[in-house]
Coordinates of C-alpha atoms in Angstrom, one line a residue:
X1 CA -20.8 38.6 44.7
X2 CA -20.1 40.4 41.4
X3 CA -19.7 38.2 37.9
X4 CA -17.0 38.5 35.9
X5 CA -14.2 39.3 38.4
X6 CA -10.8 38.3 36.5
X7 CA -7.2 37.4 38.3
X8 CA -3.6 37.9 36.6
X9 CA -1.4 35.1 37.8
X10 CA 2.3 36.1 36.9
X11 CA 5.0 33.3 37.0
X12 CA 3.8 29.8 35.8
X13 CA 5.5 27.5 38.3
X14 CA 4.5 25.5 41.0
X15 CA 2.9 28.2 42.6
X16 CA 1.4 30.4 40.0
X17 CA -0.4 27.5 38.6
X18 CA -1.7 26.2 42.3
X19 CA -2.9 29.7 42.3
X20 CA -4.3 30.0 39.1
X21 CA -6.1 26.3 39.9
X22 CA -7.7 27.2 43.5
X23 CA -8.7 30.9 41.5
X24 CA -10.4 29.1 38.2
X25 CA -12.0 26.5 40.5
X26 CA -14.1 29.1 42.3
X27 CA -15.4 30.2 39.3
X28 CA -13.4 33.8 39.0
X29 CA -11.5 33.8 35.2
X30 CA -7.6 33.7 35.6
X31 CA -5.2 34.4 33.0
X32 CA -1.2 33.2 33.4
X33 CA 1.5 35.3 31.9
X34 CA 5.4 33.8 31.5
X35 CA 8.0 35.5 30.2
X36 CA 8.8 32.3 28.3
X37 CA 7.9 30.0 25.7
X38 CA 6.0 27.4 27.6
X39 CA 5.3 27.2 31.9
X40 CA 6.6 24.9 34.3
X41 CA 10.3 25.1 32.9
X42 CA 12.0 24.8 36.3
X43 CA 9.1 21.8 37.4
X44 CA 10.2 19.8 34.5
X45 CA 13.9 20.3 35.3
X46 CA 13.2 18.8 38.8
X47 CA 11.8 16.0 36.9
X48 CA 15.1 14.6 35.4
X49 CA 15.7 14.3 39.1
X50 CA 12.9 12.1 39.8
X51 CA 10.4 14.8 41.0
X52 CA 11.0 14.9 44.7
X53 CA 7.4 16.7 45.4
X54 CA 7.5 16.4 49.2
X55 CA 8.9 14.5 52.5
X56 CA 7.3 12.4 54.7
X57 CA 9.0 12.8 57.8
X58 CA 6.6 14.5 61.0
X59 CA 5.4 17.7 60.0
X60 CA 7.2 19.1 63.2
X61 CA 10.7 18.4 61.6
X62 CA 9.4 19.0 58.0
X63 CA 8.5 22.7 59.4
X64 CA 11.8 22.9 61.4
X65 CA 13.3 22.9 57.4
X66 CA 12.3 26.4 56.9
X67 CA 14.4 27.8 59.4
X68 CA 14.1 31.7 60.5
X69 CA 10.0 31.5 58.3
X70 CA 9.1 28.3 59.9
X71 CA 6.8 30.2 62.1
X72 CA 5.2 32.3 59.2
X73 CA 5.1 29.3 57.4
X74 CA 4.2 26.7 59.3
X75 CA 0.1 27.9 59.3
X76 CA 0.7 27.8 55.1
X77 CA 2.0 24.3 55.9
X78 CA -0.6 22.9 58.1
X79 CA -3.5 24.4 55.3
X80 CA -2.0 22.2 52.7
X81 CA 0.2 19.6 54.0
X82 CA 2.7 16.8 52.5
X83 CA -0.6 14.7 52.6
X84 CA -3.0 17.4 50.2
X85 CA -0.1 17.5 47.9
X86 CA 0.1 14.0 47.3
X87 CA -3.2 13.4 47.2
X88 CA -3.4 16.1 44.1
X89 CA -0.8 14.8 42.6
X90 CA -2.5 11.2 42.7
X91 CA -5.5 12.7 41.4
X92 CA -4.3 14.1 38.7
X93 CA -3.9 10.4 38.0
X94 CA 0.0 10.3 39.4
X95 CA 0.3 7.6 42.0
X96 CA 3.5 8.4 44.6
X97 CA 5.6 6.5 46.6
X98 CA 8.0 7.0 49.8
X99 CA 11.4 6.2 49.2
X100 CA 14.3 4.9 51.3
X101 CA 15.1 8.6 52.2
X102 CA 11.6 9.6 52.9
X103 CA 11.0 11.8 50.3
X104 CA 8.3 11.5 48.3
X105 CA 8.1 10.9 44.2
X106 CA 5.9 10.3 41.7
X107 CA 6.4 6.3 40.2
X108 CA 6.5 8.2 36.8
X109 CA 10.2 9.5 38.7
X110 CA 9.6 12.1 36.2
X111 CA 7.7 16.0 35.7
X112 CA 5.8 16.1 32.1
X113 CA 3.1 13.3 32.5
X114 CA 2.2 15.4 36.0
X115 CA 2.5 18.8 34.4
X116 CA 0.2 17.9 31.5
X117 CA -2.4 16.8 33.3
X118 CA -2.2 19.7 35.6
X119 CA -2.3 21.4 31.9
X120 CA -5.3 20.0 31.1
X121 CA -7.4 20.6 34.6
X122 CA -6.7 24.1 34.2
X123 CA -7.6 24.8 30.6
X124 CA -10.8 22.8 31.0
X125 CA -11.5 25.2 34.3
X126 CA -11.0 28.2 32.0
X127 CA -7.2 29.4 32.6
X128 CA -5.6 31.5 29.9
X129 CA -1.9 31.4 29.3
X130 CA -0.1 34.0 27.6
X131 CA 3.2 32.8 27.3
X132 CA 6.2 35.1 26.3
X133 CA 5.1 37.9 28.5
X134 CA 7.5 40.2 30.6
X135 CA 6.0 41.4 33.5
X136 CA 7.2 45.4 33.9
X137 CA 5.3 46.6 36.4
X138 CA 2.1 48.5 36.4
X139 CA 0.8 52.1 34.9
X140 CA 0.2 54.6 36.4
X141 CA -3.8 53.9 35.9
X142 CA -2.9 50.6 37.7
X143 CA -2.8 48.5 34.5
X144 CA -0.1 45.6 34.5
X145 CA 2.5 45.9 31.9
X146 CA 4.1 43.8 30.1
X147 CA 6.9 42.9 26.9
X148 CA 5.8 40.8 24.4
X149 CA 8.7 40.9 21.3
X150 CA 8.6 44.7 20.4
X151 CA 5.5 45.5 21.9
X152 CA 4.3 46.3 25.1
X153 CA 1.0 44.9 26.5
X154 CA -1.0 45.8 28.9
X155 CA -4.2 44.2 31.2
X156 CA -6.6 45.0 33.9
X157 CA -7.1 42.5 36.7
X158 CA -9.2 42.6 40.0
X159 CA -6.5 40.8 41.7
X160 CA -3.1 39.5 40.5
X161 CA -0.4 36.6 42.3
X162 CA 2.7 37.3 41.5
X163 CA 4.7 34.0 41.5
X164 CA 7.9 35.1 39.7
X165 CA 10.1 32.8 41.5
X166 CA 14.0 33.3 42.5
X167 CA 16.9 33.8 40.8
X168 CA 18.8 31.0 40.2
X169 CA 18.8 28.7 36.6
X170 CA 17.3 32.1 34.9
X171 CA 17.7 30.3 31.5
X172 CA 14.7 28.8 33.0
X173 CA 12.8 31.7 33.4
X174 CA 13.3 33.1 37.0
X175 CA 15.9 35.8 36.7
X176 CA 14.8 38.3 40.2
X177 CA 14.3 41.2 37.3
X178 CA 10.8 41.7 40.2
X179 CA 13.0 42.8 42.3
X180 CA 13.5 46.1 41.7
X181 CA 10.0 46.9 39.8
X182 CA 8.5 45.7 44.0
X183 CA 11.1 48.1 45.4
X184 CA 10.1 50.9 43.7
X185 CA 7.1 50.5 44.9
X186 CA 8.4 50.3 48.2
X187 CA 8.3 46.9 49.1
X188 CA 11.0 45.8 51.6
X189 CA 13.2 43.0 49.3
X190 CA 15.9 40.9 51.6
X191 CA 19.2 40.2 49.2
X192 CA 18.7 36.8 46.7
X193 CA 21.2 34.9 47.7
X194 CA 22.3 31.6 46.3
X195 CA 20.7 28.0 48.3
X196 CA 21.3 24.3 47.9
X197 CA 24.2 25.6 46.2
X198 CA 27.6 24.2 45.7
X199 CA 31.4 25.6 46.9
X200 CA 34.6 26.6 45.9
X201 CA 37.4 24.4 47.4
X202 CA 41.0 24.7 46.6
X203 CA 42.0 21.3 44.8
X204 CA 45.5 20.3 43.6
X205 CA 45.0 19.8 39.8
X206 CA 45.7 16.0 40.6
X207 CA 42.6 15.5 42.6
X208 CA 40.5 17.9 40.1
X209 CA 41.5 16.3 37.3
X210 CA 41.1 12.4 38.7
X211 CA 38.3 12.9 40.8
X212 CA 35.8 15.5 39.4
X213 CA 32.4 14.1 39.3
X214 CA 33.4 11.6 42.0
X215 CA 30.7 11.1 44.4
X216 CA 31.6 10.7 48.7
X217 CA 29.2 8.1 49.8
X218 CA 27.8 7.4 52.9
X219 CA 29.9 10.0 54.6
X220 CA 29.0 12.5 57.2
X221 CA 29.6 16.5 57.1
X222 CA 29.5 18.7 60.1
X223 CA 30.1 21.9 60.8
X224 CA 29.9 23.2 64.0
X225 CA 27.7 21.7 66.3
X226 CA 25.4 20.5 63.1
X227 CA 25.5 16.9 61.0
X228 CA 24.2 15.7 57.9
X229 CA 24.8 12.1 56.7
X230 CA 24.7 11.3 52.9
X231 CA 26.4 12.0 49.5
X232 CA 28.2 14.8 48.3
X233 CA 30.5 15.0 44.5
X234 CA 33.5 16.5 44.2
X235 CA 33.4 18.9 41.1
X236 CA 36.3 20.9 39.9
X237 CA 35.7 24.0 41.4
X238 CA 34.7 21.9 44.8
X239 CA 31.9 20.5 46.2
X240 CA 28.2 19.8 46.0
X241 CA 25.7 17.4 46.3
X242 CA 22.2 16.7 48.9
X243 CA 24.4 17.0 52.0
X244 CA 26.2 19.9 51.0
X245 CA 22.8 21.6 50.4
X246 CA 21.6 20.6 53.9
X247 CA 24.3 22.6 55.5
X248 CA 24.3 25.9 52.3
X249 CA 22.6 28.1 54.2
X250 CA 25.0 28.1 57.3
X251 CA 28.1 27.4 54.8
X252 CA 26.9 30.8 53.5
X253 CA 26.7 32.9 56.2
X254 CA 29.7 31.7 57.7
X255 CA 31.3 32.4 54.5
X256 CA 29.9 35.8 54.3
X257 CA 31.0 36.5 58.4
X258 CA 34.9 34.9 58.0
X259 CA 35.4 34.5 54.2
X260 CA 36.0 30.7 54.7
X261 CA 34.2 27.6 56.3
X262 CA 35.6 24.5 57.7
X263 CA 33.7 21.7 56.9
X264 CA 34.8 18.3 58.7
X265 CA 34.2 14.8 56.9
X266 CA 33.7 11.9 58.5
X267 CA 34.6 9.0 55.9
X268 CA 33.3 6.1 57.9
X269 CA 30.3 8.0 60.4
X270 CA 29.3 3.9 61.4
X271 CA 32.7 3.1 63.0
X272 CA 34.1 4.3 65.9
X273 CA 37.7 5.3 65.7
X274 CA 38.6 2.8 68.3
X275 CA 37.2 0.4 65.8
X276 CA 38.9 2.0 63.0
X277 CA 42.4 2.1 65.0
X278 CA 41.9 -2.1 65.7
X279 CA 41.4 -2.8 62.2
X280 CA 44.2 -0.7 60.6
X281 CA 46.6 -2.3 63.6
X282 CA 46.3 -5.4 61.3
X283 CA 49.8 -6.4 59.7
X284 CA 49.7 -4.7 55.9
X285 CA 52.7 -7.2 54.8
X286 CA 53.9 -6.3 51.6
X287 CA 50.7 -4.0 50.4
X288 CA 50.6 -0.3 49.4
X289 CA 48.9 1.6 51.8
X290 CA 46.2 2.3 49.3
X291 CA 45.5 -1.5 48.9
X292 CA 45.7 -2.0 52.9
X293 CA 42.9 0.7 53.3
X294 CA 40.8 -0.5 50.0
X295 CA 41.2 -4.3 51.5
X296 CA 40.5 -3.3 55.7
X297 CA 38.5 -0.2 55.8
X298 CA 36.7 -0.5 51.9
X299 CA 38.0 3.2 51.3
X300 CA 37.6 4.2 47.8
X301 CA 40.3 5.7 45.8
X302 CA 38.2 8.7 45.8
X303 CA 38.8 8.4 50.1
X304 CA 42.4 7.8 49.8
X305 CA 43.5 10.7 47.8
X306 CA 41.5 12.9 49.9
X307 CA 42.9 12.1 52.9
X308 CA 46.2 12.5 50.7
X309 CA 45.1 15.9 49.9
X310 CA 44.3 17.2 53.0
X311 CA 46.6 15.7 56.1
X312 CA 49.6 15.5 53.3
X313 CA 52.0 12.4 51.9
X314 CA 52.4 11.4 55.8
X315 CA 48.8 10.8 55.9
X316 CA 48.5 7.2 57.0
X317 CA 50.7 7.8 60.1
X318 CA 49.7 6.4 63.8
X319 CA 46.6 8.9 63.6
X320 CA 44.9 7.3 60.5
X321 CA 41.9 6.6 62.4
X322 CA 41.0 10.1 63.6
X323 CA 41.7 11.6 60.1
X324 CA 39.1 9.3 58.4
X325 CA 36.7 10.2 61.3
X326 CA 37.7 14.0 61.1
X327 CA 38.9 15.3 57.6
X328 CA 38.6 19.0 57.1
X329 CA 37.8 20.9 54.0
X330 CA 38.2 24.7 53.5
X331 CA 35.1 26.5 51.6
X332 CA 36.6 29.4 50.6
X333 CA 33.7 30.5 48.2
X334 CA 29.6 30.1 47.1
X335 CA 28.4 29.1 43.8
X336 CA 27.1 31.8 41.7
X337 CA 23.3 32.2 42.2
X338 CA 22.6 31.7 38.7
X339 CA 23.9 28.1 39.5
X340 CA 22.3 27.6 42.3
X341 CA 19.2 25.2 43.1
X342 CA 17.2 28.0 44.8
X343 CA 16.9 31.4 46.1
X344 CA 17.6 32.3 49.3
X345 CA 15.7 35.5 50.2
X346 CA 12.9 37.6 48.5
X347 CA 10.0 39.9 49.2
X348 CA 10.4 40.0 53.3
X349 CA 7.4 39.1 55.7
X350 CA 7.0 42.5 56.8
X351 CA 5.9 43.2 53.7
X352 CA 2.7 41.1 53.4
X353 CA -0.3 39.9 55.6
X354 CA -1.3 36.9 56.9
X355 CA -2.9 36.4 53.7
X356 CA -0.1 37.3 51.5
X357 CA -1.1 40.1 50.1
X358 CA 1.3 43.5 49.8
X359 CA 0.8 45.9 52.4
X360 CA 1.3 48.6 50.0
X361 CA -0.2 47.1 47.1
X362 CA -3.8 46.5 48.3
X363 CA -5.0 43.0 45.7
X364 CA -1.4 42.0 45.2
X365 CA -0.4 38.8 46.6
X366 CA 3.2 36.8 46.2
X367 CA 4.0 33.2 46.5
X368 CA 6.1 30.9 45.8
X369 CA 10.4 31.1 45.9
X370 CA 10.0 35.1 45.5
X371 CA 9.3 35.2 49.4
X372 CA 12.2 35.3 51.7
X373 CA 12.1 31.9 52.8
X374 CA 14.4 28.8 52.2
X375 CA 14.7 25.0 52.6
X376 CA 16.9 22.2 51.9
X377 CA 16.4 19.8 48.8
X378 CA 14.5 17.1 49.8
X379 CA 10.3 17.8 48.8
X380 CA 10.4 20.8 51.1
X381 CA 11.0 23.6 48.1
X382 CA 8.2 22.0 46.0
X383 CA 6.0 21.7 49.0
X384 CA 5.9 25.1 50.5
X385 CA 5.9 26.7 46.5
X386 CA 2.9 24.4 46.3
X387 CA 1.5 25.2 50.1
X388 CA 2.1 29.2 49.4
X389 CA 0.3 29.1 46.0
X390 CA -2.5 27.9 47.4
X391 CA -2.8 30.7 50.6
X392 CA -2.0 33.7 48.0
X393 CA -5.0 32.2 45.8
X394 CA -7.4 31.8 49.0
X395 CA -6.4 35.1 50.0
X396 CA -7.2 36.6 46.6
X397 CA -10.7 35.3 47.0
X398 CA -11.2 36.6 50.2
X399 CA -10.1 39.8 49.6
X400 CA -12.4 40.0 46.2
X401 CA -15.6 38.8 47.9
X402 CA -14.6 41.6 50.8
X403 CA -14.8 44.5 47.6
X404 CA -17.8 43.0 46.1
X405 CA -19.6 42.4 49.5

């Protein structure tokens, strides 16, 4: 085994820096370039969410998230599991918990006090960051390039991960400019597309104006023969929130096939409508209708003027019941991807090995949200940027004690 081999790890998120960990550990020198200031942009913005790191639910329906890669990625799952990520996590001196939902946080509920330890391991294992680096591409000698200011930098590396990430939030450093630098090296790229994203619905300015910001909760979305229970806020373009996101990828594509989705709300998914019928058969005296359904059924204002805004003034007419179990909602439009969670598509399959490496690009290897692969919120983005990270960095190892053996 020669000394001195040397790995480039490009893109310091999640899954550059699992890389650039599992690399340094084994003793080969890594250096991480960023095109911004500082790494671990995106991570921290999770943070202010709590850091949802993974789920807990059976690793059969946790794989079942990925979709049309669960079978790619379910071997990547099974090598580093909900359970190894907690566990690094936790020893990186971040204890976790399971909450109500399943998913999984760090009792910090926040990113920085994880990402500086992480920091920390991986400085005193030898990793080199060179931040405000633009990766270009390579020369024609096979030397990476980069921007840095007004100049332009080149390196050498035995191996390089490229973890460059999506497309969506780009101010925080993942803007899909990869894209066409792995095309032109003939590397088959499915379209980015926006995921966990929110959509365009066409309020009255009365609703927009009252309601934006609103959240719907406890409510259950279907469309088609598929369900989600949980929250979604009204915004004033339309609609978002984690049950949204559960359904954006189909929302997308039926989008894309019809130009519009219908997506049915159920305002009260624990009552049947039989039940809901009995109750609003009740007397409502002298109350508005608004104050008979806040008093029987606990609908929120919120509720009300939905069901105003969709079934019309007549709204609260003999079939009451079914319209609170069966409320429709045109989609008419997706969030740009820029405003998007994640990225939806990436460097395909094809493209790679079983041990992610380009097929093309003999010592290349890609991870993270730059593969075609996505996932609901939830743990499951983290987890499989985390789970990928570590199978590019074991199959950079491989591959360099296979040219040095």
């Amino acid at each position: 085994m020669r000394e001195g081999r040397n790995a480039a790890v490009i893109g310091g998120g999640p899954a550059g820096l699992m890389a650039a960990e599992i690399l340094s550990a084994a003793g080969i020198g890594v250096t991480v370039y960023d095109r911004m200031p500082s790494v671990g942009r995106k991570f921290l913005m999770a943070g202010r969410g709590g850091l949802n790191l993974t789920h807990s639910e059976p690793f059969q329906g946790l794989a079942a998230r990925y979709r049309e890669a669960n079978s790619i990625l379910r071997p990547i799952l099974e090598a580093f599991p909900p359970a190894a990520l907690i566990a690094w996590a936790e020893g990186l001196g971040q204890p976790t918990f399971v909450g109500s939902s399943g998913r999984v946080f760090p009792k910090a509920m926040k990113a920085s006090p994880l990402l500086r330890a992480w920091l920390l391991r991986l400085r005193e294992q030898g990793v080199a960051f060179h931040v405000r680096h633009e990766w270009h591409g390579w020369a024609e000698d096979g030397t990476l390039c980069f921007r840095s200011g007004d100049e332009t930098v080149t390196a050498r590396a035995d191996v390089t991960v490229l973890a460059l990430g999506g497309a969506s939030w780009p101010k925080l450093g993942a803007d899909g400019g990869w894209v066409e630098v792995l095309r032109s090296h003939g590397v088959t790229i499915a379209p980015l597309q926006p995921a966990n994203s929110g959509f365009t619905v066409a309020w009255s300015e009365a609703l927009r104006e009252r309601f934006a910001g609103h959240p719907l909760k406890h409510a259950a979305f279907r469309l088609g023969g598929r369900m989600v229970r949980g929250e979604a806020t009204i915004t004033r373009y339309g609609i978002e929130g984690g049950a949204i996101y559960a359904l954006s990828a189909p929302l997308r594509e039926t989008i894309a096939k019809t130009g519009s989705a219908i997506l049915h709300v159920d305002l009260r998914p624990d009552v049947t409508e039989a039940q809901l019928a009995q109750k609003l058969s009740k007397p409502r005296g002298k109350a508005t209708v608004a104050n008979h359904l806040r008093k029987t059924l606990a609908l929120s204002p919120l509720e009300i003027n939905l069901l105003r805004e969709i079934h019309g003034a007549g709204f609260a007419d003999d079939n009451l019941a079914r319209r609170i179990k069966n409320t429709p909602l045109t989609l008419t439009g997706v969030q740009p991807l820029a405003r998007a969670i994640s990225t939806a598509g990436g460097v395909a399959f094809s493209a790679i090995d079983e041990n992610l490496m380009l097929r093309n690009k003999p010592g290349v290897f890609v991870a993270g949200e730059m593969l075609d692969w996505e996932a609901p919120t939830g743990g499951y983005l983290l987890q499989a940027c985390f789970a990928t990270g570590v199978a590019a960095a074991k199959g950079a190892r491989a591959w360099l004690d296979s040219q040095s053996s």
